[in-house]
Amino acid sequence: MGVEFLSASTLLGFLLTLVRVSGVFAFVPVPGLRNVVDPARIVLILGVTVALFPVWPHPTETTSAGVLVSWMASEAALGLGIGLAVAFAIEAFVVGAQVISVHAGYSFASTIDPATQADSTVLVVFAQTAAALLFFAMGLDREIIRIFARSLETVPAGTFLLTRGAGQTLIVSGSAMFSTGLRLALPVVAVLVMADISLALLGRVNSQLQLLTIAFPVKMAVGLCILGWLAVLMPALLRGGSSLAFAAAGSLTAH
């Protein structure tokens, strides 16, 4: 029994599954995953791979090295496609926060992004963290594991091909990232435009008022209040965006 478990076919199945899982984790924006030490990240990827043991592929032991390399490239492409589709759902909130930051004046308030260790605006970091936490709170991470398990059954090792329909679905999922971000940002931008018009009219009525000194605080306060009011819609927007992302991932793993 031990010899069968450690057979070459089992080891090749483990390797191909590991490549597919690693491709997904390269794009899925897990909070703090990029900052953890490499051993912890490796243990996480290995744990997910071992959890999928019942659906590991079983290639023949006579597989040549060239065929094995082509299979690994195919598995990496499938994993990257699934991870990219899921990342689109998270990045939609980053797009909306970036649009709000520019119009509300928060582009001047920068902080360190914990994911990339680079300077980023406060609202962008907040939106990215909130979307990632909602992703886990809504149980969407388990859906990724289900897609993995189903993909290993519907798309065996080395048989993945990026079809035109799957590519179009992935492109639609990417375009939905911008539409979802604009849906989140447009109410805030509309209120900020109204505030700009009001301040401009007030300046025309009384040119002695120094409105420039209060324009930024007013716009920042108004933008923050409207964004807090719209925070209740974030789960619904994430659910809608993730449904498109999972549909794109499902099309990649379809027959």
JSON list of C-alpha atoms in Angstrom, two decimals, residues 40-187:
[
{"chain": "A", "resi": 40, "resn": "ALA", "atom": "CA", "xyz": [4.35, 29.65, 5.75]},
{"chain": "A", "resi": 41, "resn": "ARG", "atom": "CA", "xyz": [3.24, 30.41, 2.18]},
{"chain": "A", "resi": 42, "resn": "ILE", "atom": "CA", "xyz": [4.68, 27.11, 0.98]},
{"chain": "A", "resi": 43, "resn": "VAL", "atom": "CA", "xyz": [2.90, 25.22, 3.76]},
{"chain": "A", "resi": 44, "resn": "LEU", "atom": "CA", "xyz": [-0.42, 26.85, 2.77]},
{"chain": "A", "resi": 45, "resn": "ILE", "atom": "CA", "xyz": [-0.02, 25.87, -0.89]},
{"chain": "A", "resi": 46, "resn": "LEU", "atom": "CA", "xyz": [1.04, 22.36, 0.06]},
{"chain": "A", "resi": 47, "resn": "GLY", "atom": "CA", "xyz": [-1.92, 22.07, 2.45]},
{"chain": "A", "resi": 48, "resn": "VAL", "atom": "CA", "xyz": [-4.42, 22.99, -0.25]},
{"chain": "A", "resi": 49, "resn": "THR", "atom": "CA", "xyz": [-2.73, 20.59, -2.65]},
{"chain": "A", "resi": 50, "resn": "VAL", "atom": "CA", "xyz": [-2.85, 17.71, -0.18]},
{"chain": "A", "resi": 51, "resn": "ALA", "atom": "CA", "xyz": [-6.52, 18.50, 0.60]},
{"chain": "A", "resi": 52, "resn": "LEU", "atom": "CA", "xyz": [-7.28, 17.84, -3.07]},
{"chain": "A", "resi": 53, "resn": "PHE", "atom": "CA", "xyz": [-5.69, 14.37, -2.94]},
{"chain": "A", "resi": 54, "resn": "PRO", "atom": "CA", "xyz": [-8.89, 12.44, -3.86]},
{"chain": "A", "resi": 55, "resn": "VAL", "atom": "CA", "xyz": [-9.05, 14.25, -7.22]},
{"chain": "A", "resi": 56, "resn": "TRP", "atom": "CA", "xyz": [-5.36, 14.23, -8.13]},
{"chain": "A", "resi": 57, "resn": "PRO", "atom": "CA", "xyz": [-4.68, 13.24, -11.74]},
{"chain": "A", "resi": 58, "resn": "HIS", "atom": "CA", "xyz": [-2.92, 9.92, -12.36]},
{"chain": "A", "resi": 59, "resn": "PRO", "atom": "CA", "xyz": [-0.71, 10.22, -15.44]},
{"chain": "A", "resi": 60, "resn": "THR", "atom": "CA", "xyz": [1.14, 7.20, -16.70]},
{"chain": "A", "resi": 61, "resn": "GLU", "atom": "CA", "xyz": [4.60, 6.52, -15.40]},
{"chain": "A", "resi": 62, "resn": "THR", "atom": "CA", "xyz": [6.05, 6.45, -18.94]},
{"chain": "A", "resi": 63, "resn": "THR", "atom": "CA", "xyz": [5.33, 10.13, -19.56]},
{"chain": "A", "resi": 64, "resn": "SER", "atom": "CA", "xyz": [8.30, 11.80, -21.23]},
{"chain": "A", "resi": 65, "resn": "ALA", "atom": "CA", "xyz": [10.00, 14.91, -19.87]},
{"chain": "A", "resi": 66, "resn": "GLY", "atom": "CA", "xyz": [8.80, 17.07, -22.78]},
{"chain": "A", "resi": 67, "resn": "VAL", "atom": "CA", "xyz": [5.19, 16.06, -22.29]},
{"chain": "A", "resi": 68, "resn": "LEU", "atom": "CA", "xyz": [5.49, 16.67, -18.56]},
{"chain": "A", "resi": 69, "resn": "VAL", "atom": "CA", "xyz": [6.84, 20.19, -19.13]},
{"chain": "A", "resi": 70, "resn": "SER", "atom": "CA", "xyz": [3.96, 20.99, -21.50]},
{"chain": "A", "resi": 71, "resn": "TRP", "atom": "CA", "xyz": [1.50, 19.66, -18.92]},
{"chain": "A", "resi": 72, "resn": "MET", "atom": "CA", "xyz": [3.02, 21.85, -16.22]},
{"chain": "A", "resi": 73, "resn": "ALA", "atom": "CA", "xyz": [2.74, 24.91, -18.50]},
{"chain": "A", "resi": 74, "resn": "SER", "atom": "CA", "xyz": [-0.91, 24.03, -19.15]},
{"chain": "A", "resi": 75, "resn": "GLU", "atom": "CA", "xyz": [-1.59, 23.63, -15.42]},
{"chain": "A", "resi": 76, "resn": "ALA", "atom": "CA", "xyz": [0.11, 26.95, -14.64]},
{"chain": "A", "resi": 77, "resn": "ALA", "atom": "CA", "xyz": [-1.99, 28.71, -17.30]},
{"chain": "A", "resi": 78, "resn": "LEU", "atom": "CA", "xyz": [-5.20, 27.29, -15.85]},
{"chain": "A", "resi": 79, "resn": "GLY", "atom": "CA", "xyz": [-4.21, 28.27, -12.30]},
{"chain": "A", "resi": 80, "resn": "LEU", "atom": "CA", "xyz": [-3.27, 31.79, -13.39]},
{"chain": "A", "resi": 81, "resn": "GLY", "atom": "CA", "xyz": [-6.58, 32.13, -15.25]},
{"chain": "A", "resi": 82, "resn": "ILE", "atom": "CA", "xyz": [-8.62, 31.15, -12.18]},
{"chain": "A", "resi": 83, "resn": "GLY", "atom": "CA", "xyz": [-6.58, 33.40, -9.90]},
{"chain": "A", "resi": 84, "resn": "LEU", "atom": "CA", "xyz": [-6.88, 36.33, -12.30]},
{"chain": "A", "resi": 85, "resn": "ALA", "atom": "CA", "xyz": [-10.67, 35.91, -12.54]},
{"chain": "A", "resi": 86, "resn": "VAL", "atom": "CA", "xyz": [-10.98, 35.96, -8.74]},
{"chain": "A", "resi": 87, "resn": "ALA", "atom": "CA", "xyz": [-8.64, 38.96, -8.45]},
{"chain": "A", "resi": 88, "resn": "PHE", "atom": "CA", "xyz": [-10.93, 40.96, -10.76]},
{"chain": "A", "resi": 89, "resn": "ALA", "atom": "CA", "xyz": [-13.70, 40.79, -8.14]},
{"chain": "A", "resi": 90, "resn": "ILE", "atom": "CA", "xyz": [-11.41, 42.27, -5.46]},
{"chain": "A", "resi": 91, "resn": "GLU", "atom": "CA", "xyz": [-9.76, 44.87, -7.67]},
{"chain": "A", "resi": 92, "resn": "ALA", "atom": "CA", "xyz": [-13.15, 46.38, -8.55]},
{"chain": "A", "resi": 93, "resn": "PHE", "atom": "CA", "xyz": [-13.22, 48.01, -5.12]},
{"chain": "A", "resi": 94, "resn": "VAL", "atom": "CA", "xyz": [-9.70, 49.31, -5.62]},
{"chain": "A", "resi": 95, "resn": "VAL", "atom": "CA", "xyz": [-10.77, 50.96, -8.87]},
{"chain": "A", "resi": 96, "resn": "GLY", "atom": "CA", "xyz": [-13.73, 52.62, -7.15]},
{"chain": "A", "resi": 97, "resn": "ALA", "atom": "CA", "xyz": [-11.60, 53.81, -4.24]},
{"chain": "A", "resi": 98, "resn": "GLN", "atom": "CA", "xyz": [-9.01, 55.25, -6.63]},
{"chain": "A", "resi": 99, "resn": "VAL", "atom": "CA", "xyz": [-11.69, 57.27, -8.44]},
{"chain": "A", "resi": 100, "resn": "ILE", "atom": "CA", "xyz": [-13.07, 58.55, -5.14]},
{"chain": "A", "resi": 101, "resn": "SER", "atom": "CA", "xyz": [-9.59, 59.43, -3.84]},
{"chain": "A", "resi": 102, "resn": "VAL", "atom": "CA", "xyz": [-8.86, 61.70, -6.79]},
{"chain": "A", "resi": 103, "resn": "HIS", "atom": "CA", "xyz": [-12.11, 63.67, -6.53]},
{"chain": "A", "resi": 104, "resn": "ALA", "atom": "CA", "xyz": [-12.34, 63.76, -2.73]},
{"chain": "A", "resi": 105, "resn": "GLY", "atom": "CA", "xyz": [-8.77, 64.92, -2.18]},
{"chain": "A", "resi": 106, "resn": "TYR", "atom": "CA", "xyz": [-7.57, 61.74, -0.52]},
{"chain": "A", "resi": 107, "resn": "SER", "atom": "CA", "xyz": [-4.89, 61.31, -3.17]},
{"chain": "A", "resi": 108, "resn": "PHE", "atom": "CA", "xyz": [-2.69, 63.50, -0.94]},
{"chain": "A", "resi": 109, "resn": "ALA", "atom": "CA", "xyz": [-3.15, 61.18, 2.06]},
{"chain": "A", "resi": 110, "resn": "SER", "atom": "CA", "xyz": [-0.88, 58.22, 1.44]},
{"chain": "A", "resi": 111, "resn": "THR", "atom": "CA", "xyz": [0.04, 55.25, 3.58]},
{"chain": "A", "resi": 112, "resn": "ILE", "atom": "CA", "xyz": [1.97, 52.02, 3.21]},
{"chain": "A", "resi": 113, "resn": "ASP", "atom": "CA", "xyz": [0.09, 49.30, 1.39]},
{"chain": "A", "resi": 114, "resn": "PRO", "atom": "CA", "xyz": [0.58, 46.14, 3.50]},
{"chain": "A", "resi": 115, "resn": "ALA", "atom": "CA", "xyz": [0.32, 43.95, 0.40]},
{"chain": "A", "resi": 116, "resn": "THR", "atom": "CA", "xyz": [3.00, 45.64, -1.73]},
{"chain": "A", "resi": 117, "resn": "GLN", "atom": "CA", "xyz": [4.89, 47.79, 0.84]},
{"chain": "A", "resi": 118, "resn": "ALA", "atom": "CA", "xyz": [4.46, 50.77, -1.51]},
{"chain": "A", "resi": 119, "resn": "ASP", "atom": "CA", "xyz": [2.89, 54.17, -0.99]},
{"chain": "A", "resi": 120, "resn": "SER", "atom": "CA", "xyz": [-0.85, 54.11, -1.68]},
{"chain": "A", "resi": 121, "resn": "THR", "atom": "CA", "xyz": [-3.81, 56.29, -0.82]},
{"chain": "A", "resi": 122, "resn": "VAL", "atom": "CA", "xyz": [-5.74, 55.64, 2.37]},
{"chain": "A", "resi": 123, "resn": "LEU", "atom": "CA", "xyz": [-9.01, 54.81, 0.63]},
{"chain": "A", "resi": 124, "resn": "VAL", "atom": "CA", "xyz": [-7.35, 52.33, -1.73]},
{"chain": "A", "resi": 125, "resn": "VAL", "atom": "CA", "xyz": [-5.78, 50.41, 1.15]},
{"chain": "A", "resi": 126, "resn": "PHE", "atom": "CA", "xyz": [-9.07, 50.50, 3.07]},
{"chain": "A", "resi": 127, "resn": "ALA", "atom": "CA", "xyz": [-11.08, 49.25, 0.07]},
{"chain": "A", "resi": 128, "resn": "GLN", "atom": "CA", "xyz": [-8.61, 46.48, -0.70]},
{"chain": "A", "resi": 129, "resn": "THR", "atom": "CA", "xyz": [-8.55, 45.26, 2.89]},
{"chain": "A", "resi": 130, "resn": "ALA", "atom": "CA", "xyz": [-12.33, 45.48, 3.32]},
{"chain": "A", "resi": 131, "resn": "ALA", "atom": "CA", "xyz": [-12.99, 43.61, 0.06]},
{"chain": "A", "resi": 132, "resn": "ALA", "atom": "CA", "xyz": [-10.51, 40.88, 0.97]},
{"chain": "A", "resi": 133, "resn": "LEU", "atom": "CA", "xyz": [-12.03, 40.43, 4.43]},
{"chain": "A", "resi": 134, "resn": "LEU", "atom": "CA", "xyz": [-15.53, 40.30, 2.96]},
{"chain": "A", "resi": 135, "resn": "PHE", "atom": "CA", "xyz": [-14.26, 37.70, 0.52]},
{"chain": "A", "resi": 136, "resn": "PHE", "atom": "CA", "xyz": [-13.49, 35.36, 3.42]},
{"chain": "A", "resi": 137, "resn": "ALA", "atom": "CA", "xyz": [-16.50, 36.39, 5.52]},
{"chain": "A", "resi": 138, "resn": "MET", "atom": "CA", "xyz": [-18.86, 35.44, 2.67]},
{"chain": "A", "resi": 139, "resn": "GLY", "atom": "CA", "xyz": [-17.20, 32.06, 2.25]},
{"chain": "A", "resi": 140, "resn": "LEU", "atom": "CA", "xyz": [-16.01, 32.73, -1.28]},
{"chain": "A", "resi": 141, "resn": "ASP", "atom": "CA", "xyz": [-12.66, 31.11, -0.53]},
{"chain": "A", "resi": 142, "resn": "ARG", "atom": "CA", "xyz": [-14.43, 27.77, -0.25]},
{"chain": "A", "resi": 143, "resn": "GLU", "atom": "CA", "xyz": [-15.86, 28.28, -3.70]},
{"chain": "A", "resi": 144, "resn": "ILE", "atom": "CA", "xyz": [-12.32, 28.47, -5.05]},
{"chain": "A", "resi": 145, "resn": "ILE", "atom": "CA", "xyz": [-11.54, 25.08, -3.49]},
{"chain": "A", "resi": 146, "resn": "ARG", "atom": "CA", "xyz": [-14.69, 23.64, -5.11]},
{"chain": "A", "resi": 147, "resn": "ILE", "atom": "CA", "xyz": [-13.63, 25.03, -8.49]},
{"chain": "A", "resi": 148, "resn": "PHE", "atom": "CA", "xyz": [-10.24, 23.40, -7.97]},
{"chain": "A", "resi": 149, "resn": "ALA", "atom": "CA", "xyz": [-11.73, 20.02, -7.15]},
{"chain": "A", "resi": 150, "resn": "ARG", "atom": "CA", "xyz": [-14.11, 20.21, -10.10]},
{"chain": "A", "resi": 151, "resn": "SER", "atom": "CA", "xyz": [-11.36, 21.35, -12.47]},
{"chain": "A", "resi": 152, "resn": "LEU", "atom": "CA", "xyz": [-9.23, 18.33, -11.63]},
{"chain": "A", "resi": 153, "resn": "GLU", "atom": "CA", "xyz": [-12.16, 16.12, -12.67]},
{"chain": "A", "resi": 154, "resn": "THR", "atom": "CA", "xyz": [-13.35, 18.01, -15.77]},
{"chain": "A", "resi": 155, "resn": "VAL", "atom": "CA", "xyz": [-9.93, 19.16, -17.01]},
{"chain": "A", "resi": 156, "resn": "PRO", "atom": "CA", "xyz": [-7.37, 16.39, -16.41]},
{"chain": "A", "resi": 157, "resn": "ALA", "atom": "CA", "xyz": [-3.67, 17.11, -16.38]},
{"chain": "A", "resi": 158, "resn": "GLY", "atom": "CA", "xyz": [-2.33, 18.54, -19.62]},
{"chain": "A", "resi": 159, "resn": "THR", "atom": "CA", "xyz": [-5.72, 18.84, -21.37]},
{"chain": "A", "resi": 160, "resn": "PHE", "atom": "CA", "xyz": [-6.43, 22.51, -20.66]},
{"chain": "A", "resi": 161, "resn": "LEU", "atom": "CA", "xyz": [-6.78, 24.74, -23.73]},
{"chain": "A", "resi": 162, "resn": "LEU", "atom": "CA", "xyz": [-7.83, 28.39, -23.59]},
{"chain": "A", "resi": 163, "resn": "THR", "atom": "CA", "xyz": [-10.83, 28.43, -25.89]},
{"chain": "A", "resi": 164, "resn": "ARG", "atom": "CA", "xyz": [-12.33, 31.52, -27.43]},
{"chain": "A", "resi": 165, "resn": "GLY", "atom": "CA", "xyz": [-15.44, 31.34, -25.26]},
{"chain": "A", "resi": 166, "resn": "ALA", "atom": "CA", "xyz": [-13.43, 31.03, -22.06]},
{"chain": "A", "resi": 167, "resn": "GLY", "atom": "CA", "xyz": [-11.21, 33.92, -23.10]},
{"chain": "A", "resi": 168, "resn": "GLN", "atom": "CA", "xyz": [-14.23, 36.12, -23.82]},
{"chain": "A", "resi": 169, "resn": "THR", "atom": "CA", "xyz": [-15.73, 35.26, -20.43]},
{"chain": "A", "resi": 170, "resn": "LEU", "atom": "CA", "xyz": [-12.46, 36.22, -18.76]},
{"chain": "A", "resi": 171, "resn": "ILE", "atom": "CA", "xyz": [-12.40, 39.52, -20.67]},
{"chain": "A", "resi": 172, "resn": "VAL", "atom": "CA", "xyz": [-16.00, 40.23, -19.63]},
{"chain": "A", "resi": 173, "resn": "SER", "atom": "CA", "xyz": [-15.05, 39.54, -16.02]},
{"chain": "A", "resi": 174, "resn": "GLY", "atom": "CA", "xyz": [-12.20, 42.05, -16.36]},
{"chain": "A", "resi": 175, "resn": "SER", "atom": "CA", "xyz": [-14.50, 44.69, -17.83]},
{"chain": "A", "resi": 176, "resn": "ALA", "atom": "CA", "xyz": [-16.95, 44.09, -14.98]},
{"chain": "A", "resi": 177, "resn": "MET", "atom": "CA", "xyz": [-14.16, 45.15, -12.62]},
{"chain": "A", "resi": 178, "resn": "PHE", "atom": "CA", "xyz": [-14.32, 48.68, -14.03]},
{"chain": "A", "resi": 179, "resn": "SER", "atom": "CA", "xyz": [-18.13, 48.79, -14.15]},
{"chain": "A", "resi": 180, "resn": "THR", "atom": "CA", "xyz": [-18.42, 47.64, -10.53]},
{"chain": "A", "resi": 181, "resn": "GLY", "atom": "CA", "xyz": [-15.81, 50.17, -9.43]},
{"chain": "A", "resi": 182, "resn": "LEU", "atom": "CA", "xyz": [-17.64, 52.98, -11.20]},
{"chain": "A", "resi": 183, "resn": "ARG", "atom": "CA", "xyz": [-20.96, 51.90, -9.67]},
{"chain": "A", "resi": 184, "resn": "LEU", "atom": "CA", "xyz": [-19.35, 52.24, -6.26]},
{"chain": "A", "resi": 185, "resn": "ALA", "atom": "CA", "xyz": [-17.69, 55.58, -7.01]},
{"chain": "A", "resi": 186, "resn": "LEU", "atom": "CA", "xyz": [-20.33, 57.42, -9.05]},
{"chain": "A", "resi": 187, "resn": "PRO", "atom": "CA", "xyz": [-22.66, 58.33, -6.13]}
]
